CSV table of C-alpha atoms in Angstrom, one decimal:
chain,number,residue,atom,x,y,z
J,1,MET,CA,0.0,0.0,0.0
J,2,LYS,CA,1.5,3.3,-1.1
J,3,VAL,CA,0.2,6.2,1.1
J,4,GLN,CA,0.5,8.7,-1.8
J,5,GLU,CA,-2.0,6.7,-3.9
J,6,HIS,CA,-4.7,7.2,-1.2
J,7,LEU,CA,-3.9,10.9,-0.4
J,8,GLY,CA,-7.3,12.0,-1.6
J,9,LYS,CA,-9.3,9.8,0.8
J,10,ILE,CA,-6.7,10.3,3.6
J,11,SER,CA,-6.9,14.1,3.1
J,12,TRP,CA,-10.7,14.2,3.4
J,13,SER,CA,-10.5,11.9,6.4
J,14,ILE,CA,-7.9,14.2,8.0
J,15,ALA,CA,-10.1,17.2,7.1
J,16,ASP,CA,-13.1,15.5,8.7
J,17,LYS,CA,-11.2,14.8,11.9
J,18,PHE,CA,-9.8,18.3,11.9
J,19,LEU,CA,-13.4,19.4,12.4
J,20,TYR,CA,-13.4,17.5,15.7
J,21,ILE,CA,-10.3,19.5,16.7
J,22,LEU,CA,-12.0,22.8,15.7
J,23,TYR,CA,-15.1,21.9,17.6
J,24,GLY,CA,-12.8,21.0,20.5
J,25,LEU,CA,-11.8,24.7,20.5
J,26,VAL,CA,-15.5,25.6,20.5
J,27,MET,CA,-16.0,23.2,23.5
J,28,ILE,CA,-13.2,25.0,25.3
J,29,ILE,CA,-15.2,28.2,24.9
J,30,GLN,CA,-18.3,26.4,26.1
J,31,ILE,CA,-16.4,25.3,29.2
J,32,LYS,CA,-15.5,28.9,30.0
J,33,TYR,CA,-19.2,29.8,30.3
J,34,ILE,CA,-20.6,26.7,32.0
J,35,ASP,CA,-20.3,25.5,35.6
J,36,PRO,CA,-18.4,22.2,36.1
J,37,LYS,CA,-21.5,20.6,37.6
J,38,GLU,CA,-23.7,21.5,34.6
J,39,PHE,CA,-20.9,20.4,32.2
J,40,GLY,CA,-20.6,17.2,34.2
J,41,LEU,CA,-24.3,16.4,33.8
J,42,TYR,CA,-24.0,17.1,30.0
J,43,GLY,CA,-21.0,14.8,29.9
J,44,LEU,CA,-23.0,12.0,31.6
J,45,LEU,CA,-25.7,12.3,28.9
J,46,ILE,CA,-23.4,12.5,25.9
J,47,ASN,CA,-21.1,9.7,26.9
J,48,LEU,CA,-24.0,7.4,27.7
J,49,HIS,CA,-25.5,8.2,24.3
J,50,THR,CA,-22.2,7.7,22.6
J,51,TRP,CA,-21.7,4.3,24.3
J,52,ILE,CA,-25.2,3.2,23.1
J,53,PHE,CA,-24.3,4.0,19.5
J,54,ILE,CA,-20.9,2.5,19.7
J,55,VAL,CA,-22.6,-0.8,20.7
J,56,ALA,CA,-25.3,-0.4,18.0
J,57,ASP,CA,-22.8,0.4,15.4
J,58,ALA,CA,-21.3,-3.1,15.6
J,59,TYR,CA,-24.1,-4.5,13.5
J,60,LEU,CA,-23.7,-1.8,11.0
J,61,THR,CA,-20.2,-3.2,10.3
J,62,ASN,CA,-22.2,-5.8,8.3
J,63,LEU,CA,-22.6,-3.1,5.7
J,64,ILE,CA,-18.9,-3.2,5.1
J,65,GLN,CA,-18.2,-6.9,5.7
J,66,PHE,CA,-21.1,-8.2,3.5
J,67,GLY,CA,-22.4,-5.1,1.7
J,68,MET,CA,-19.6,-5.2,-0.8
J,69,ASN,CA,-21.5,-7.9,-2.7
J,70,LYS,CA,-23.9,-6.1,-5.0
J,71,ASP,CA,-26.3,-9.1,-5.0
J,72,ASN,CA,-26.8,-8.8,-1.3
J,73,VAL,CA,-26.6,-5.1,-0.7
J,74,ARG,CA,-30.4,-4.5,-0.4
J,75,LEU,CA,-30.9,-7.3,2.1
J,76,VAL,CA,-27.8,-6.4,4.1
J,77,ASN,CA,-29.0,-2.8,4.3
J,78,THR,CA,-32.5,-3.9,5.5
J,79,TYR,CA,-31.3,-6.3,8.1
J,80,SER,CA,-28.6,-3.9,9.4
J,81,ILE,CA,-31.0,-0.9,9.9
J,82,PHE,CA,-33.6,-3.1,11.5
J,83,VAL,CA,-31.2,-4.5,14.1
J,84,HIS,CA,-29.6,-1.1,14.6
J,85,ILE,CA,-32.9,0.5,15.5
J,86,ILE,CA,-33.7,-2.4,18.0
J,87,ILE,CA,-30.4,-2.0,19.8
J,88,ALA,CA,-30.1,1.8,19.9
J,89,PHE,CA,-33.7,2.7,20.7
J,90,GLY,CA,-34.1,-0.4,22.9
J,91,ALA,CA,-31.1,0.5,25.0
J,92,SER,CA,-32.4,4.1,25.5
J,93,LEU,CA,-35.7,2.7,26.7
J,94,VAL,CA,-34.0,0.5,29.2
J,95,PHE,CA,-32.2,3.5,30.7
J,96,PHE,CA,-35.5,5.5,30.6
J,97,THR,CA,-37.2,2.7,32.6
J,98,ILE,CA,-34.6,2.4,35.3
J,99,GLN,CA,-33.9,6.1,35.8
J,100,THR,CA,-35.0,6.2,39.4
J,101,PRO,CA,-32.6,3.4,40.6
J,102,LEU,CA,-29.8,5.0,38.6
J,103,SER,CA,-30.4,8.4,40.2
J,104,ASN,CA,-30.2,6.7,43.6
J,105,VAL,CA,-27.1,4.7,42.9
J,106,PHE,CA,-25.1,7.6,41.5
J,107,ASN,CA,-26.5,10.1,44.0
J,108,GLU,CA,-27.6,12.5,41.3
J,109,PRO,CA,-31.3,13.3,41.0
J,110,ARG,CA,-30.8,15.0,37.6
J,111,ILE,CA,-29.9,11.7,36.0
J,112,LYS,CA,-33.6,11.4,35.5
J,113,GLU,CA,-33.3,14.3,33.0
J,114,ILE,CA,-30.7,12.4,31.1
J,115,ALA,CA,-32.9,9.3,30.9
J,116,ASN,CA,-35.9,11.4,29.7
J,117,TYR,CA,-34.0,13.0,26.8
J,118,LEU,CA,-32.1,9.9,25.8
J,119,PRO,CA,-34.7,8.0,23.7
J,120,LEU,CA,-35.5,11.1,21.6
J,121,LEU,CA,-31.8,11.8,21.0
J,122,CYS,CA,-31.3,8.2,19.9
J,123,LEU,CA,-34.2,8.4,17.4
J,124,VAL,CA,-32.6,11.5,15.8
J,125,PHE,CA,-29.2,9.8,15.6
J,126,ILE,CA,-30.2,6.4,14.1
J,127,PRO,CA,-30.5,7.5,10.4
J,128,ARG,CA,-27.3,9.5,10.8
J,129,THR,CA,-25.2,6.6,11.9
J,130,PHE,CA,-26.6,4.3,9.3
J,131,CYS,CA,-25.9,6.8,6.5
J,132,VAL,CA,-22.4,7.5,7.8
J,133,LYS,CA,-21.6,3.8,7.7
J,134,LEU,CA,-22.6,3.7,4.1
J,135,LEU,CA,-20.3,6.6,3.3
J,136,LEU,CA,-17.4,4.8,5.1
J,137,ARG,CA,-18.2,1.5,3.2
J,138,ASP,CA,-17.9,3.4,-0.1
J,139,HIS,CA,-15.0,5.5,1.1
J,140,LYS,CA,-17.0,8.7,0.4
J,141,MET,CA,-14.8,10.7,2.8
J,142,GLN,CA,-15.7,14.0,1.1
J,143,LYS,CA,-19.4,13.5,1.8
J,144,LEU,CA,-18.7,12.4,5.3
J,145,PHE,CA,-16.8,15.7,5.8
J,146,TRP,CA,-19.9,17.7,4.9
J,147,VAL,CA,-22.1,15.6,7.2
J,148,ASP,CA,-19.8,16.6,10.1
J,149,VAL,CA,-19.7,20.2,8.9
J,150,GLY,CA,-23.4,20.3,9.4
J,151,PHE,CA,-23.1,18.7,12.8
J,152,PHE,CA,-20.3,20.8,14.2
J,153,GLY,CA,-21.1,23.9,12.3
J,154,THR,CA,-24.6,24.1,13.7
J,155,MET,CA,-23.4,23.5,17.2
J,156,ALA,CA,-20.7,26.1,16.9
J,157,ILE,CA,-23.1,28.8,15.6
J,158,LEU,CA,-25.6,28.1,18.3
J,159,THR,CA,-22.8,28.2,20.9
J,160,VAL,CA,-21.8,31.7,19.8
J,161,TYR,CA,-25.5,32.8,19.7
J,162,TYR,CA,-26.3,31.6,23.2
J,163,ILE,CA,-23.1,33.0,24.7
J,164,TYR,CA,-23.8,36.4,23.1
J,165,THR,CA,-27.4,36.3,24.2
J,166,TYR,CA,-27.2,34.9,27.7
J,167,HIS,CA,-23.4,35.3,28.6
J,168,LEU,CA,-23.5,31.8,30.1
J,169,LEU,CA,-24.4,28.2,29.2
J,170,ASN,CA,-26.1,25.4,31.2
J,171,PHE,CA,-27.2,21.8,30.7
J,172,ASN,CA,-30.5,22.7,28.9
J,173,LEU,CA,-28.8,25.1,26.5
J,174,MET,CA,-26.1,22.5,25.7
J,175,LEU,CA,-28.8,20.0,25.1
J,176,VAL,CA,-30.5,22.3,22.5
J,177,ILE,CA,-27.2,22.8,20.8
J,178,TYR,CA,-26.5,19.1,20.5
J,179,PHE,CA,-30.0,18.3,19.3
J,180,ALA,CA,-29.8,21.0,16.6
J,181,GLY,CA,-26.5,19.7,15.3
J,182,SER,CA,-27.8,16.1,15.3
J,183,ILE,CA,-30.9,17.0,13.3
J,184,ILE,CA,-29.1,19.1,10.7
J,185,SER,CA,-26.4,16.5,10.2
J,186,THR,CA,-28.9,13.7,10.0
J,187,LEU,CA,-30.8,15.5,7.2
J,188,ILE,CA,-27.5,16.1,5.3
J,189,SER,CA,-26.4,12.5,5.6
J,190,ILE,CA,-29.8,11.3,4.2
J,191,LEU,CA,-29.5,13.7,1.2
J,192,LEU,CA,-25.9,12.6,0.5
J,193,THR,CA,-26.7,8.9,0.6
J,194,LEU,CA,-30.0,8.8,-1.3
J,195,GLY,CA,-28.5,6.7,-4.1
J,196,SER,CA,-27.2,4.1,-1.6
J,197,LEU,CA,-30.4,3.8,0.5
J,198,GLU,CA,-31.4,0.6,-1.1
J,199,PHE,CA,-33.7,-1.8,0.8
J,200,GLY,CA,-35.4,-5.0,0.0
J,201,PHE,CA,-35.4,-8.7,0.8
J,202,SER,CA,-33.7,-10.0,-2.4
J,203,GLY,CA,-30.4,-11.7,-1.8
J,204,GLY,CA,-28.8,-14.9,-0.7
J,205,ILE,CA,-27.4,-13.9,2.7
J,206,LYS,CA,-29.1,-15.1,5.9
J,207,LEU,CA,-30.0,-12.9,8.8
J,208,LYS,CA,-28.4,-15.6,11.1
J,209,LYS,CA,-25.0,-15.0,9.4
J,210,LEU,CA,-25.2,-11.3,10.0
J,211,LEU,CA,-26.3,-11.8,13.6
J,212,SER,CA,-23.6,-14.4,14.3
J,213,PHE,CA,-20.9,-12.1,12.8
J,214,GLY,CA,-22.1,-9.0,14.5
J,215,PHE,CA,-22.8,-10.5,18.0
J,216,PRO,CA,-19.1,-10.7,19.1
J,217,LEU,CA,-18.5,-7.3,17.5
J,218,MET,CA,-21.3,-5.9,19.6
J,219,LEU,CA,-20.0,-7.4,22.8
J,220,THR,CA,-16.5,-6.2,21.9
J,221,SER,CA,-17.8,-2.7,21.2
J,222,ALA,CA,-19.8,-2.6,24.4
J,223,PHE,CA,-16.9,-3.7,26.6
J,224,ASN,CA,-14.3,-1.7,24.6
J,225,ALA,CA,-16.3,1.5,25.1
J,226,LEU,CA,-17.0,1.0,28.8
J,227,PRO,CA,-13.7,2.3,30.2
J,228,LYS,CA,-13.6,5.1,27.6
J,229,GLN,CA,-17.2,6.4,27.7
J,230,LEU,CA,-18.7,5.2,30.9
J,231,ASP,CA,-15.7,5.9,33.1
J,232,ILE,CA,-17.3,9.2,34.1
J,233,TYR,CA,-20.0,7.2,35.8
J,234,MET,CA,-17.3,5.6,37.9
J,235,VAL,CA,-16.2,9.2,38.7
J,236,GLN,CA,-19.8,10.1,39.6
J,237,PHE,CA,-20.1,7.1,41.8
J,238,PHE,CA,-16.9,7.7,43.8
J,239,PHE,CA,-16.6,11.5,43.6
J,240,SER,CA,-19.2,14.1,42.4
J,241,THR,CA,-20.8,15.7,39.3
J,242,SER,CA,-18.4,18.7,39.7
J,243,VAL,CA,-15.4,16.4,39.5
J,244,VAL,CA,-17.1,14.7,36.5
J,245,GLY,CA,-17.2,18.1,34.8
J,246,ILE,CA,-13.5,18.7,35.4
J,247,TYR,CA,-12.5,15.3,34.2
J,248,TYR,CA,-14.8,15.5,31.2
J,249,SER,CA,-13.1,18.8,30.2
J,250,ALA,CA,-9.7,16.9,30.1
J,251,LYS,CA,-11.4,14.1,28.1
J,252,THR,CA,-12.6,16.7,25.6
J,253,LEU,CA,-9.0,17.6,24.9
J,254,PHE,CA,-8.0,13.9,24.7
J,255,ARG,CA,-10.6,13.4,22.0
J,256,PHE,CA,-8.0,14.6,19.5
J,257,PHE,CA,-6.1,11.4,20.0
J,258,GLU,CA,-9.2,9.2,20.0
J,259,GLU,CA,-10.5,10.8,16.8
J,260,THR,CA,-7.2,10.4,15.0
J,261,ALA,CA,-7.2,6.7,15.8
J,262,SER,CA,-10.9,6.5,14.8
J,263,ALA,CA,-10.0,8.0,11.4
J,264,ALA,CA,-7.3,5.4,10.9
J,265,ILE,CA,-9.7,2.6,11.8
J,266,SER,CA,-12.3,3.9,9.3
J,267,LEU,CA,-9.7,3.7,6.5
J,268,VAL,CA,-8.0,0.5,7.6
J,269,TYR,CA,-10.9,-1.8,8.1
J,270,PRO,CA,-12.5,-1.7,4.5
J,271,ALA,CA,-9.0,-1.9,3.0
J,272,ALA,CA,-8.1,-4.9,5.3
J,273,VAL,CA,-11.2,-6.8,4.2
J,274,ARG,CA,-10.3,-6.3,0.6
J,275,ALA,CA,-6.7,-7.3,1.1
J,276,LEU,CA,-7.7,-10.5,3.0
J,277,GLU,CA,-10.3,-11.5,0.4
J,278,SER,CA,-7.7,-11.2,-2.4
J,279,LYS,CA,-5.0,-12.9,-0.2
J,280,ASN,CA,-2.7,-9.9,-0.7
J,281,TYR,CA,-0.7,-10.4,2.5
J,282,LYS,CA,2.1,-8.1,1.5
J,283,GLY,CA,-0.4,-5.3,1.0
J,284,LEU,CA,-2.0,-6.2,4.3
J,285,ASN,CA,1.3,-5.9,6.1
J,286,ASP,CA,2.0,-2.5,4.5
J,287,LEU,CA,-1.5,-1.3,5.4
J,288,MET,CA,-1.3,-2.2,9.1
J,289,THR,CA,2.3,-1.3,9.7
J,290,LYS,CA,2.1,2.1,8.0
J,291,ALA,CA,-1.2,3.0,9.7
J,292,THR,CA,0.1,2.0,13.2
J,293,SER,CA,3.5,3.6,12.7
J,294,PHE,CA,2.4,6.9,11.3
J,295,VAL,CA,-0.2,7.4,14.1
J,296,PHE,CA,2.3,6.3,16.8
J,297,ILE,CA,5.1,8.6,15.7
J,298,SER,CA,2.6,11.5,15.2
J,299,PHE,CA,1.3,11.0,18.8
J,300,LEU,CA,4.9,11.0,20.2
J,301,ILE,CA,5.7,14.3,18.5
J,302,ILE,CA,2.5,15.9,20.0
J,303,ILE,CA,2.7,14.3,23.5
J,304,ILE,CA,6.3,15.2,24.4
J,305,PRO,CA,5.9,19.0,24.4
J,306,LEU,CA,2.5,18.8,26.0
J,307,GLU,CA,3.9,16.7,28.9
J,308,LEU,CA,6.8,19.1,29.3
J,309,GLY,CA,4.5,21.9,30.2
J,310,LEU,CA,2.7,23.1,27.1
J,311,SER,CA,-0.6,21.5,28.2
J,312,LYS,CA,-0.4,23.5,31.5
J,313,LEU,CA,0.2,26.7,29.7
J,314,LEU,CA,-2.6,26.2,27.2
J,315,ILE,CA,-5.2,25.0,29.8
J,316,GLU,CA,-4.5,27.8,32.3
J,317,TRP,CA,-4.5,30.3,29.4
J,318,PHE,CA,-7.9,29.2,27.9
J,319,LEU,CA,-9.9,27.9,30.8
J,320,PRO,CA,-11.1,29.6,34.0
J,321,VAL,CA,-9.5,28.8,37.3
J,322,ARG,CA,-12.3,26.4,38.3
J,323,TYR,CA,-11.1,24.1,35.5
J,324,HIS,CA,-7.3,24.3,36.1
J,325,LEU,CA,-7.4,20.9,37.9
J,326,ALA,CA,-7.9,19.4,34.5
J,327,VAL,CA,-4.2,19.9,33.7
J,328,THR,CA,-3.2,16.9,35.8
J,329,HIS,CA,-6.1,14.8,34.5
J,330,PHE,CA,-5.1,15.6,30.9
J,331,ASN,CA,-1.3,14.9,31.4
J,332,VAL,CA,-2.0,11.5,32.9
J,333,LEU,CA,-4.6,10.7,30.3
J,334,MET,CA,-2.2,11.4,27.4
J,335,ILE,CA,-0.1,8.4,28.4
J,336,ALA,CA,-3.1,6.3,27.3
J,337,SER,CA,-2.7,7.6,23.7
J,338,ILE,CA,0.4,5.4,23.4
J,339,GLY,CA,-1.8,2.4,23.2
J,340,LEU,CA,-4.3,3.8,20.6
J,341,PRO,CA,-2.1,3.1,17.5
J,342,PHE,CA,-1.9,-0.6,18.4
J,343,VAL,CA,-5.6,-0.8,19.2
J,344,ILE,CA,-6.1,0.0,15.4
J,345,LEU,CA,-4.7,-3.5,14.8
J,346,SER,CA,-7.9,-5.0,16.2
J,347,THR,CA,-9.5,-4.1,12.9
J,348,ILE,CA,-7.1,-6.5,11.2
J,349,ILE,CA,-8.2,-9.3,13.5
J,350,ASN,CA,-11.9,-8.5,12.9
J,351,ALA,CA,-11.3,-8.3,9.1
J,352,SER,CA,-9.9,-11.8,9.2
J,353,GLN,CA,-13.3,-12.8,10.8
J,354,LYS,CA,-11.8,-13.6,14.2
J,355,PRO,CA,-14.0,-11.2,16.3
J,356,TYR,CA,-14.0,-13.6,19.3
J,357,THR,CA,-10.3,-13.2,19.5
J,358,VAL,CA,-10.7,-9.4,19.8
J,359,LEU,CA,-13.5,-9.9,22.3
J,360,LEU,CA,-11.3,-12.0,24.5
J,361,TYR,CA,-8.6,-9.3,24.4
J,362,VAL,CA,-11.1,-6.7,25.3
J,363,ILE,CA,-12.5,-8.6,28.2
J,364,ILE,CA,-9.0,-9.2,29.6
J,365,SER,CA,-8.2,-5.5,29.3
J,366,LEU,CA,-11.5,-4.5,30.7
J,367,VAL,CA,-11.1,-6.6,33.8
J,368,LEU,CA,-7.6,-5.0,34.4
J,369,SER,CA,-9.1,-1.6,33.9
J,370,PHE,CA,-12.0,-2.0,36.3
J,371,ILE,CA,-9.8,-3.4,39.0
J,372,THR,CA,-7.7,-0.2,38.5
J,373,TYR,CA,-10.8,2.0,38.7
J,374,TYR,CA,-11.9,0.3,41.9
J,375,PHE,CA,-8.7,1.0,43.7
J,376,VAL,CA,-8.5,4.5,42.3
J,377,GLY,CA,-12.0,5.1,43.7
J,378,LEU,CA,-11.0,3.8,47.1
J,379,SER,CA,-7.9,5.9,47.1
J,380,GLY,CA,-10.0,9.1,46.8
J,381,ASN,CA,-7.4,10.6,44.5
J,382,GLN,CA,-9.2,12.1,41.6
J,383,TYR,CA,-5.9,12.7,39.7
J,384,LEU,CA,-5.5,8.9,39.3
J,385,ILE,CA,-8.8,8.5,37.5
J,386,PRO,CA,-7.2,8.4,34.0
J,387,VAL,CA,-5.0,5.4,35.0
J,388,GLY,CA,-8.0,3.1,34.3
J,389,VAL,CA,-8.0,4.2,30.6
J,390,ILE,CA,-4.2,3.9,30.4
J,391,VAL,CA,-4.3,0.3,31.7
J,392,TYR,CA,-7.1,-0.6,29.3
J,393,LEU,CA,-5.7,0.9,26.0
J,394,ILE,CA,-2.1,-0.2,26.6
J,395,SER,CA,-3.0,-3.8,27.6
J,396,LEU,CA,-5.4,-4.1,24.6
J,397,GLY,CA,-2.8,-2.6,22.2
J,398,ILE,CA,-0.2,-5.1,23.4
J,399,LEU,CA,-2.5,-8.1,23.0
J,400,CYS,CA,-3.5,-7.0,19.4
J,401,PHE,CA,0.2,-6.4,18.5
J,402,ILE,CA,1.2,-9.9,19.7
J,403,TYR,CA,-1.5,-11.4,17.6
J,404,VAL,CA,-0.6,-9.6,14.3
J,405,ASN,CA,3.1,-10.2,15.1
J,406,LYS,CA,2.5,-13.9,15.1
J,407,GLN,CA,-0.1,-14.2,12.3
J,408,TYR,CA,0.9,-11.5,9.9
J,409,ASN,CA,4.6,-10.9,10.6
J,410,PHE,CA,4.2,-7.3,12.1
J,411,ARG,CA,7.8,-6.9,13.3
J,412,VAL,CA,8.7,-4.7,16.2
J,413,SER,CA,11.1,-2.7,14.0
J,414,GLN,CA,8.1,-1.8,11.7
J,415,ILE,CA,6.6,0.3,14.5
J,416,PHE,CA,9.0,3.0,13.5
J,417,ARG,CA,8.8,2.6,9.7
J,418,ALA,CA,7.0,5.9,9.4
J,419,VAL,CA,10.4,7.7,10.0
J,420,GLY,CA,12.1,5.9,7.1
J,421,ASP,CA,9.1,6.0,4.8
J,422,SER,CA,8.7,9.8,5.4
J,423,TYR,CA,12.4,10.4,4.8
J,424,ASN,CA,12.4,8.4,1.5
J,425,TYR,CA,9.2,10.1,0.3
J,426,LEU,CA,10.6,13.6,1.0
J,427,LYS,CA,13.9,12.6,-0.5
J,428,GLY,CA,12.2,11.4,-3.7
J,429,LYS,CA,10.3,14.7,-3.9
């Protein structure tokens, strides 16, 4: 795989993820105008909503795994959207039903507000996530960019409007902002995928095959997202909503690393499926080693100056004093980003139709992570909260690397191939 041959798709993917960075700056402005407790409550809603759709998205992977076959595309689309609706909306109804016990367990009465809004937010998001997966299947990264422009652009405009009008933000205003961005981006995603929205029951693939393939992926996604999305509920349980707000502000900054890894995964998985189907193992090795290496080296270049004091300077410059505690959270959290490039390798294992292997690795890493969270909670030291994420991502990354090292000859030396490849590319130019 030559990176320069895919610069168009990669460029649009980078541009799309750059939107997340730009909106991260908008969120920094939001943080300046919102109380940590209100921001913590907003974080509890958004992360629960995100976790639900990460789980539900597992069955949309069928669109890529089996939707490449034109004879089955209508049937795969039909089955996938049907199962997606059941999981996403069904999960939101479960949380809606148990809202009172949840409020009592986490000692936060306003969790009932989260449970009340969750089903409606899920209904708005369902068509968006389905259409986005179609765009990823067909590598329509340019169209995906415009979907996210609608999402983040709408939220950015409303943020400026509310700050100018009220000079403050709260949970309810943040909720309106998120709903508006979701609705606009959903409409754009539908318009941009009208030609691909094919449904029907003609095709030779069985629902059982899709369910059996998607089930371990769903479990993997559910467990994989727990320490990354629902860790703030652990913070809520052991600490308070205000601490959640401070920690969530640090996680907002950390999203840069997560979205970069997500962009790599969205490009690697479809390409890995094609490489394995054609038995192009040389191309597969190039694909996974270059993706992992370029992300890993890029992260190191960014992390080092941040850890040496740049993060403290930036956070104390941009955020009010009540959020300065986020500096330590963010610095510790950045260590977890070292594992993200190697977690990308889980897509190679999934593409080889070994989802239960990934599930096993996720469960092992999750157990280690939750043991860590438990002892961090008992310690009462809020600055150690990110250690749970660190343990999870690094242990999962190591397990995935060991697998591809044995099965697909991913050598340790190839972790740094981005340095030599970049040098040779620039030298050639």
